[in-house]
Amino acid sequence: MIESRKRLLYLSQADVENVNLSMKEIITQLEIAFAEKAQSQVEMPPKPGIHPGNGDNFIHAMPAYIPAMKSAGVKWVSGFPLNTKKGLPYISGLLILNDPETGIPISVMDCVWITAKRTGAATAIAAKHLARPESSVVGVLGCGVQGRSNIEALSVVFNLKKVMAYDIEPDVSERYAIDIHNQYRIEVEPVEKPKNAVSGCDIIVTAGPILKKPHATIKAGWMDEGAFASLVDFDSYWHADAMKEVSKFCTDDIPQLKHYQEIGYFKEIPPVYADLGELVAGLKVGRENSKERDMACNLGLAMDDMAVAPLIYQRAVEKGIGTFLPL
Ligand SMILES: NC(=O)c1ccc[n+]([C@@H]2O[C@H](COP(=O)([O-])OP(=O)(O)OC[C@H]3O[C@@H](n4cnc5c(N)ncnc54)[C@H](O)[C@@H]3O)[C@@H](O)[C@H]2O)c1
């Protein structure tokens, strides 16, 4: 990908959306990247971050290099939980894509769309290995951006029949129910109690705010035998005793999990059985029977972003989307 011209392609949020990459393509890109990671073919230092304002705000730098995809770059992404009260997005940021042969930046793009989609894709990949294949009922706790993209991705892999939707703001889950039904033709039941989006579900996705001190709403005994849970918001939703009930606790990257533990997160999680790369590459087996409760806590990797960004860039160039800016 040698780009000798002294210009970069700027892609706004709308430009990235207009490229219209499908969820199926995103899942495929991530599976390739996770297989590369399993062979130690990805360079990805744990994310350094700063924490302006209250303790749950973050801005992270997320660099990664995936040689097989000729992809190198960094995402600079923020998560400010109280933004939603100001009518601003929780997650925002930019991604810089570099030419791995010269190091020269070739594109700067908004990263909100990529973050939403690749996180859903990572849930779907984990679920492919850890959920029962016939899973059809999903509980979603936190009906925001991730609540939507996780259903989009899961519907690529599973024949979903019903979503039990809980949000702390009832009008949000009501709106979510209408939107998801219209988009995917899946029945959605907004529920008033978090437990109703856990018990009776084959797959559970928790996607509320990430908190250093978990609110631990989900208690032992709520998760059904044979269910799978994706902890998009880390362990914020789960009581330690509920997590102890799982047979296999997985994550997307163990060094990054340890890094988070060093700065005060994940104080009471079970031992990690495998990382997602090991599951994708077949180095460790996923679900082994229909009874085990399994869990994946994907932290969100720079590699996920860098697996998707080059495809966005290439398609944008092909379709004439975006604005070239001088370097
Ligand atoms: N692991 C990853 O890779 C990854 C990537 C992106 C975002 N995230 C995290 O996912 C979470 C959701 O992000 P988003 O972009 O969808 O945010 P969002 O603001 O769009 O949605 C969050 C929703 O959760 C609701 N909510 C707040 N507290 C709740 C509670 N206790 N129970 C149920 N619902 C509650 C809010 O009303 C809102 O509708 C955040 O914690 C974010 O940091 C994780």
Short mmCIF file of C-alpha atoms and ligand atoms in Angstrom, two decimals:
data_model
loop_
_atom_site.label_atom_id
_atom_site.label_comp_id
_atom_site.label_asym_id
_atom_site.label_seq_id
_atom_site.Cartn_x
_atom_site.Cartn_y
_atom_site.Cartn_z
CA MET A 1 0.00 0.00 0.00
CA ILE A 2 2.65 2.59 -0.99
CA GLU A 3 1.01 6.02 -1.03
CA SER A 4 3.65 8.51 -2.10
CA ARG A 5 1.45 11.58 -2.52
CA LYS A 6 1.67 14.08 0.30
CA ARG A 7 -1.98 13.98 1.19
CA LEU A 8 -4.28 12.04 3.40
CA LEU A 9 -7.90 11.07 3.03
CA TYR A 10 -10.15 12.55 5.69
CA LEU A 11 -13.29 10.52 6.34
CA SER A 12 -16.00 12.07 8.49
CA GLN A 13 -18.49 9.96 10.46
CA ALA A 14 -20.95 10.21 7.56
CA ASP A 15 -18.22 9.27 5.04
CA VAL A 16 -17.31 6.15 7.03
CA GLU A 17 -20.99 5.18 7.24
CA ASN A 18 -21.47 5.80 3.50
CA VAL A 19 -18.72 3.30 2.68
CA ASN A 20 -21.33 0.82 3.90
CA LEU A 21 -19.11 -2.09 4.86
CA SER A 22 -21.30 -5.03 5.84
CA MET A 23 -21.25 -6.65 9.29
CA LYS A 24 -20.40 -9.96 7.62
CA GLU A 25 -17.24 -8.41 6.12
CA ILE A 26 -16.31 -6.90 9.48
CA ILE A 27 -16.68 -10.25 11.23
CA THR A 28 -14.49 -11.89 8.57
CA GLN A 29 -11.80 -9.20 8.95
CA LEU A 30 -11.72 -9.68 12.72
CA GLU A 31 -11.52 -13.45 12.42
CA ILE A 32 -8.47 -13.11 10.17
CA ALA A 33 -6.88 -10.71 12.66
CA PHE A 34 -7.59 -12.96 15.66
CA ALA A 35 -6.06 -15.94 13.84
CA GLU A 36 -2.96 -13.79 13.17
CA LYS A 37 -2.84 -12.77 16.82
CA ALA A 38 -2.94 -16.42 17.88
CA GLN A 39 0.26 -16.90 15.87
CA SER A 40 1.82 -13.83 17.56
CA GLN A 41 1.70 -11.98 14.25
CA VAL A 42 0.17 -8.77 15.60
CA GLU A 43 1.97 -5.93 17.34
CA MET A 44 -0.32 -4.30 19.88
CA PRO A 45 0.98 -2.73 23.10
CA PRO A 46 -1.61 -2.32 25.91
CA LYS A 47 -3.44 0.97 25.51
CA PRO A 48 -2.03 3.98 27.35
CA GLY A 49 -4.74 6.31 28.54
CA ILE A 50 -5.56 9.55 30.30
CA HIS A 51 -8.54 10.15 32.56
CA PRO A 52 -9.74 13.76 32.56
CA GLY A 53 -12.47 14.75 35.03
CA ASN A 54 -14.24 12.02 36.94
CA GLY A 55 -12.64 8.58 37.39
CA ASP A 56 -14.76 6.79 34.78
CA ASN A 57 -13.82 9.10 31.88
CA PHE A 58 -11.06 7.87 29.58
CA ILE A 59 -9.17 8.78 26.43
CA HIS A 60 -7.13 5.84 25.13
CA ALA A 61 -4.43 5.55 22.49
CA MET A 62 -4.80 2.25 20.65
CA PRO A 63 -1.99 1.40 18.22
CA ALA A 64 -1.72 -1.85 16.25
CA TYR A 65 0.18 -3.35 13.33
CA ILE A 66 -1.20 -6.39 11.48
CA PRO A 67 1.41 -7.37 8.84
CA ALA A 68 -0.89 -9.86 7.04
CA MET A 69 -3.38 -7.08 6.46
CA LYS A 70 -0.73 -4.46 5.70
CA SER A 71 -2.42 -2.41 8.37
CA ALA A 72 -0.82 0.01 10.81
CA GLY A 73 -2.32 2.83 12.78
CA VAL A 74 -3.72 4.20 15.99
CA LYS A 75 -7.13 5.03 17.38
CA TRP A 76 -7.51 7.91 19.85
CA VAL A 77 -10.85 7.21 21.48
CA SER A 78 -12.71 8.69 24.41
CA GLY A 79 -15.48 7.33 26.63
CA PHE A 80 -17.25 9.86 28.86
CA PRO A 81 -20.23 8.22 30.63
CA LEU A 82 -21.91 11.52 31.58
CA ASN A 83 -21.90 12.80 27.98
CA THR A 84 -25.27 11.16 27.36
CA LYS A 85 -26.86 13.54 29.91
CA LYS A 86 -25.53 16.44 27.79
CA GLY A 87 -26.91 14.96 24.58
CA LEU A 88 -23.37 14.04 23.49
CA PRO A 89 -22.10 10.61 22.46
CA TYR A 90 -20.47 8.38 25.11
CA ILE A 91 -17.79 7.23 22.65
CA SER A 92 -15.98 9.54 20.21
CA GLY A 93 -12.59 9.76 18.54
CA LEU A 94 -10.36 9.60 15.51
CA LEU A 95 -8.30 6.92 13.84
CA ILE A 96 -5.06 7.48 11.91
CA LEU A 97 -4.11 4.90 9.32
CA ASN A 98 -0.45 4.76 8.26
CA ASP A 99 1.21 3.22 5.23
CA PRO A 100 3.18 0.36 6.86
CA GLU A 101 5.86 0.58 4.15
CA THR A 102 6.66 4.26 4.67
CA GLY A 103 5.00 5.17 7.98
CA ILE A 104 3.27 8.07 6.24
CA PRO A 105 -0.31 8.78 7.40
CA ILE A 106 -2.73 8.00 4.57
CA SER A 107 -6.03 8.58 6.27
CA VAL A 108 -7.69 10.16 9.27
CA MET A 109 -11.18 8.92 9.95
CA ASP A 110 -13.88 9.26 12.57
CA CYS A 111 -13.83 6.12 14.69
CA VAL A 112 -17.34 6.00 16.13
CA TRP A 113 -18.79 3.72 13.44
CA ILE A 114 -15.82 1.35 13.48
CA THR A 115 -15.88 1.14 17.29
CA ALA A 116 -19.57 0.32 17.31
CA LYS A 117 -19.37 -2.32 14.59
CA ARG A 118 -16.13 -4.10 15.47
CA THR A 119 -17.23 -4.47 19.09
CA GLY A 120 -20.44 -6.15 17.98
CA ALA A 121 -18.40 -8.32 15.62
CA ALA A 122 -16.11 -9.42 18.48
CA THR A 123 -19.19 -10.47 20.50
CA ALA A 124 -20.47 -12.49 17.53
CA ILE A 125 -17.10 -14.23 17.08
CA ALA A 126 -16.92 -15.10 20.78
CA ALA A 127 -20.51 -16.34 20.63
CA LYS A 128 -19.70 -18.53 17.62
CA HIS A 129 -17.31 -20.46 19.86
CA LEU A 130 -19.00 -20.13 23.24
CA ALA A 131 -22.77 -19.93 22.72
CA ARG A 132 -25.04 -22.84 21.81
CA PRO A 133 -25.45 -22.83 18.01
CA GLU A 134 -29.23 -22.85 18.32
CA SER A 135 -29.23 -19.74 20.56
CA SER A 136 -32.17 -17.55 19.62
CA VAL A 137 -33.12 -15.39 22.63
CA VAL A 138 -30.80 -12.51 23.52
CA GLY A 139 -30.95 -10.30 26.58
CA VAL A 140 -29.55 -6.81 26.12
CA LEU A 141 -28.83 -4.60 29.12
CA GLY A 142 -27.99 -1.10 27.90
CA CYS A 143 -29.88 -0.30 24.69
CA GLY A 144 -27.47 2.22 23.20
CA VAL A 145 -24.99 2.04 20.34
CA GLN A 146 -23.52 -1.29 21.48
CA GLY A 147 -26.92 -2.74 22.28
CA ARG A 148 -27.74 -2.18 18.61
CA SER A 149 -24.47 -3.24 16.96
CA ASN A 150 -24.24 -6.40 19.07
CA ILE A 151 -27.68 -7.50 17.86
CA GLU A 152 -26.70 -6.66 14.27
CA ALA A 153 -23.60 -8.85 14.55
CA LEU A 154 -25.29 -11.70 16.45
CA SER A 155 -28.02 -11.81 13.81
CA VAL A 156 -25.34 -12.57 11.19
CA VAL A 157 -24.28 -15.69 13.11
CA PHE A 158 -27.50 -16.86 14.83
CA ASN A 159 -31.13 -17.19 13.90
CA LEU A 160 -32.39 -14.72 16.48
CA LYS A 161 -36.06 -14.89 17.43
CA LYS A 162 -36.38 -12.60 20.45
CA VAL A 163 -34.56 -9.83 22.27
CA MET A 164 -35.32 -8.95 25.90
CA ALA A 165 -34.30 -5.30 26.20
CA TYR A 166 -33.50 -3.53 29.46
CA ASP A 167 -32.28 0.04 29.77
CA ILE A 168 -32.14 2.18 32.87
CA GLU A 169 -34.16 4.72 30.84
CA PRO A 170 -37.43 2.96 29.91
CA ASP A 171 -38.12 5.24 26.92
CA VAL A 172 -34.73 4.19 25.47
CA SER A 173 -35.63 0.48 25.57
CA GLU A 174 -39.08 1.25 24.08
CA ARG A 175 -37.48 3.10 21.15
CA TYR A 176 -34.86 0.39 20.79
CA ALA A 177 -37.60 -2.26 20.57
CA ILE A 178 -39.26 -0.44 17.67
CA ASP A 179 -35.99 0.19 15.82
CA ILE A 180 -34.60 -3.35 16.18
CA HIS A 181 -37.92 -4.87 15.15
CA ASN A 182 -38.13 -2.65 12.07
CA GLN A 183 -34.52 -3.33 11.10
CA TYR A 184 -34.17 -7.06 11.71
CA ARG A 185 -37.75 -8.31 12.06
CA ILE A 186 -36.88 -9.73 15.49
CA GLU A 187 -39.45 -9.59 18.29
CA VAL A 188 -38.22 -7.26 21.03
CA GLU A 189 -39.71 -7.10 24.51
CA PRO A 190 -38.71 -4.10 26.61
CA VAL A 191 -38.43 -5.28 30.21
CA GLU A 192 -38.62 -3.33 33.45
CA LYS A 193 -36.27 -5.47 35.51
CA PRO A 194 -32.65 -6.36 34.61
CA LYS A 195 -33.25 -9.97 35.67
CA ASN A 196 -35.77 -10.41 32.83
CA ALA A 197 -33.00 -9.68 30.31
CA VAL A 198 -30.77 -12.37 31.87
CA SER A 199 -32.84 -15.37 33.03
CA GLY A 200 -34.41 -17.25 30.12
CA CYS A 201 -31.88 -15.87 27.60
CA ASP A 202 -29.46 -17.94 25.52
CA ILE A 203 -27.12 -14.98 25.04
CA ILE A 204 -26.75 -11.97 27.33
CA VAL A 205 -25.05 -8.74 26.30
CA THR A 206 -24.32 -6.17 28.99
CA ALA A 207 -23.59 -2.75 27.47
CA GLY A 208 -24.13 -0.07 30.10
CA PRO A 209 -21.39 2.24 31.39
CA ILE A 210 -17.96 0.86 32.29
CA LEU A 211 -17.33 1.49 35.97
CA LYS A 212 -14.19 0.84 37.97
CA LYS A 213 -16.41 -0.27 40.85
CA PRO A 214 -19.01 -2.64 39.36
CA HIS A 215 -22.66 -2.00 40.21
CA ALA A 216 -22.86 -5.82 40.13
CA THR A 217 -26.60 -5.93 39.42
CA ILE A 218 -26.58 -9.45 37.93
CA LYS A 219 -26.59 -11.93 40.78
CA ALA A 220 -25.69 -15.61 41.08
CA GLY A 221 -28.51 -17.85 39.89
CA TRP A 222 -29.79 -15.44 37.19
CA MET A 223 -27.85 -16.85 34.21
CA ASP A 224 -29.39 -20.05 32.79
CA GLU A 225 -27.47 -23.26 32.32
CA GLY A 226 -26.17 -23.34 28.73
CA ALA A 227 -26.16 -19.56 28.31
CA PHE A 228 -23.37 -17.33 27.03
CA ALA A 229 -22.67 -13.75 28.13
CA SER A 230 -20.72 -11.01 26.41
CA LEU A 231 -19.49 -8.36 28.85
CA VAL A 232 -19.12 -5.34 26.58
CA ASP A 233 -19.07 -3.05 29.62
CA PHE A 234 -16.39 -5.12 31.38
CA ASP A 235 -17.48 -6.66 34.69
CA SER A 236 -19.58 -3.60 35.63
CA TYR A 237 -22.88 -5.48 35.50
CA TRP A 238 -21.87 -8.78 37.12
CA HIS A 239 -21.63 -9.73 40.77
CA ALA A 240 -18.47 -11.75 41.48
CA ASP A 241 -20.60 -14.72 42.62
CA ALA A 242 -22.49 -14.70 39.29
CA MET A 243 -19.21 -14.75 37.35
CA LYS A 244 -18.01 -17.67 39.46
CA GLU A 245 -20.84 -19.79 38.00
CA VAL A 246 -19.27 -19.83 34.52
CA SER A 247 -17.27 -22.76 33.13
CA LYS A 248 -15.17 -20.71 30.71
CA PHE A 249 -14.29 -17.06 31.17
CA CYS A 250 -12.58 -15.69 28.07
CA THR A 251 -11.23 -12.35 26.94
CA ASP A 252 -9.78 -10.91 23.75
CA ASP A 253 -6.31 -10.13 25.11
CA ILE A 254 -4.79 -11.30 28.38
CA PRO A 255 -1.96 -8.70 28.62
CA GLN A 256 -4.55 -5.92 28.26
CA LEU A 257 -6.76 -7.51 30.89
CA LYS A 258 -3.77 -7.60 33.26
CA HIS A 259 -3.06 -3.96 32.41
CA TYR A 260 -6.63 -3.03 33.40
CA GLN A 261 -6.28 -5.02 36.62
CA GLU A 262 -3.14 -3.05 37.48
CA ILE A 263 -5.08 0.22 37.19
CA GLY A 264 -7.96 -1.00 39.38
CA TYR A 265 -10.45 -2.81 37.13
CA PHE A 266 -11.50 -6.48 37.20
CA LYS A 267 -10.86 -7.06 40.88
CA GLU A 268 -13.01 -10.21 41.21
CA ILE A 269 -13.14 -12.02 37.87
CA PRO A 270 -12.68 -15.79 37.44
CA PRO A 271 -9.43 -17.17 35.96
CA VAL A 272 -9.16 -16.69 32.18
CA TYR A 273 -9.64 -19.90 30.18
CA ALA A 274 -8.64 -18.64 26.72
CA ASP A 275 -8.25 -15.56 24.60
CA LEU A 276 -10.37 -15.09 21.51
CA GLY A 277 -7.45 -15.71 19.17
CA GLU A 278 -6.92 -19.15 20.72
CA LEU A 279 -10.59 -19.98 20.18
CA VAL A 280 -10.62 -18.71 16.58
CA ALA A 281 -7.38 -20.53 15.71
CA GLY A 282 -8.61 -23.77 17.34
CA LEU A 283 -5.78 -23.77 19.89
CA LYS A 284 -8.37 -24.10 22.66
CA VAL A 285 -11.83 -25.61 22.43
CA GLY A 286 -14.85 -23.41 22.97
CA ARG A 287 -18.14 -24.71 24.34
CA GLU A 288 -18.03 -28.47 24.93
CA ASN A 289 -21.60 -29.22 25.96
CA SER A 290 -25.04 -27.63 26.15
CA LYS A 291 -24.91 -27.14 29.91
CA GLU A 292 -21.87 -24.98 30.54
CA ARG A 293 -22.28 -21.27 31.17
CA ASP A 294 -19.63 -19.36 29.24
CA MET A 295 -18.57 -15.76 29.23
CA ALA A 296 -16.42 -13.44 27.10
CA CYS A 297 -15.24 -10.08 28.25
CA ASN A 298 -13.77 -8.47 25.16
CA LEU A 299 -11.94 -5.33 26.12
CA GLY A 300 -11.87 -3.97 22.58
CA LEU A 301 -8.56 -4.14 20.79
CA ALA A 302 -6.66 -1.75 18.56
CA MET A 303 -6.27 -4.78 16.30
CA ASP A 304 -10.06 -4.89 15.78
CA ASP A 305 -9.99 -1.33 14.49
CA MET A 306 -6.95 -1.87 12.31
CA ALA A 307 -8.55 -4.97 10.80
CA VAL A 308 -11.46 -2.85 9.56
CA ALA A 309 -9.89 0.56 8.82
CA PRO A 310 -7.88 -0.42 5.67
CA LEU A 311 -11.03 -1.83 4.07
CA ILE A 312 -12.92 1.40 4.84
CA TYR A 313 -10.05 3.39 3.33
CA GLN A 314 -9.82 1.25 0.18
CA ARG A 315 -13.59 1.29 -0.43
CA ALA A 316 -13.72 5.05 0.18
CA VAL A 317 -10.98 5.60 -2.42
CA GLU A 318 -12.79 3.31 -4.89
CA LYS A 319 -16.12 5.05 -4.33
CA GLY A 320 -14.69 8.60 -4.28
CA ILE A 321 -15.85 9.19 -0.70
CA GLY A 322 -14.03 11.62 1.62
CA THR A 323 -11.86 14.71 1.34
CA PHE A 324 -8.16 14.69 0.51
CA LEU A 325 -6.19 17.05 2.75
CA PRO A 326 -2.56 18.14 2.33
CA LEU A 327 -0.08 16.67 4.79
N1 LIG B 1 -15.44 -3.62 25.15
C1 LIG B 1 -15.39 -2.87 24.07
O1 LIG B 1 -14.72 -3.16 23.09
C2 LIG B 1 -16.21 -1.64 24.01
C3 LIG B 1 -16.22 -0.85 22.85
C4 LIG B 1 -17.05 0.26 22.80
C5 LIG B 1 -17.84 0.60 23.90
N2 LIG B 1 -17.74 -0.17 25.02
C6 LIG B 1 -18.54 0.15 26.21
O2 LIG B 1 -19.87 -0.25 25.94
C7 LIG B 1 -20.74 0.51 26.76
C8 LIG B 1 -21.89 1.07 25.95
O3 LIG B 1 -21.38 1.98 24.99
P1 LIG B 1 -22.37 2.69 23.98
O4 LIG B 1 -21.55 3.37 22.96
O5 LIG B 1 -23.41 1.73 23.56
O6 LIG B 1 -23.04 3.77 24.95
P2 LIG B 1 -24.48 4.42 24.81
O7 LIG B 1 -24.46 5.66 25.65
O8 LIG B 1 -24.88 4.53 23.40
O9 LIG B 1 -25.44 3.34 25.51
C9 LIG B 1 -25.40 3.05 26.87
C10 LIG B 1 -26.83 2.77 27.31
O10 LIG B 1 -26.80 2.20 28.61
C11 LIG B 1 -27.88 2.75 29.36
N3 LIG B 1 -27.58 2.53 30.76
C12 LIG B 1 -26.85 3.27 31.63
N4 LIG B 1 -26.77 2.64 32.82
C13 LIG B 1 -27.43 1.47 32.68
C14 LIG B 1 -27.70 0.39 33.53
N5 LIG B 1 -27.25 0.36 34.78
N6 LIG B 1 -28.43 -0.62 33.04
C15 LIG B 1 -28.91 -0.62 31.79
N7 LIG B 1 -28.68 0.37 30.93
C16 LIG B 1 -27.95 1.41 31.38
C17 LIG B 1 -27.99 4.17 28.90
O11 LIG B 1 -29.28 4.70 29.16
C18 LIG B 1 -27.71 4.01 27.39
O12 LIG B 1 -28.91 3.79 26.67
C19 LIG B 1 -19.87 1.58 27.40
O13 LIG B 1 -19.53 1.14 28.69
C20 LIG B 1 -18.64 1.61 26.54
O14 LIG B 1 -17.49 2.08 27.22
C21 LIG B 1 -16.97 -1.27 25.11
#
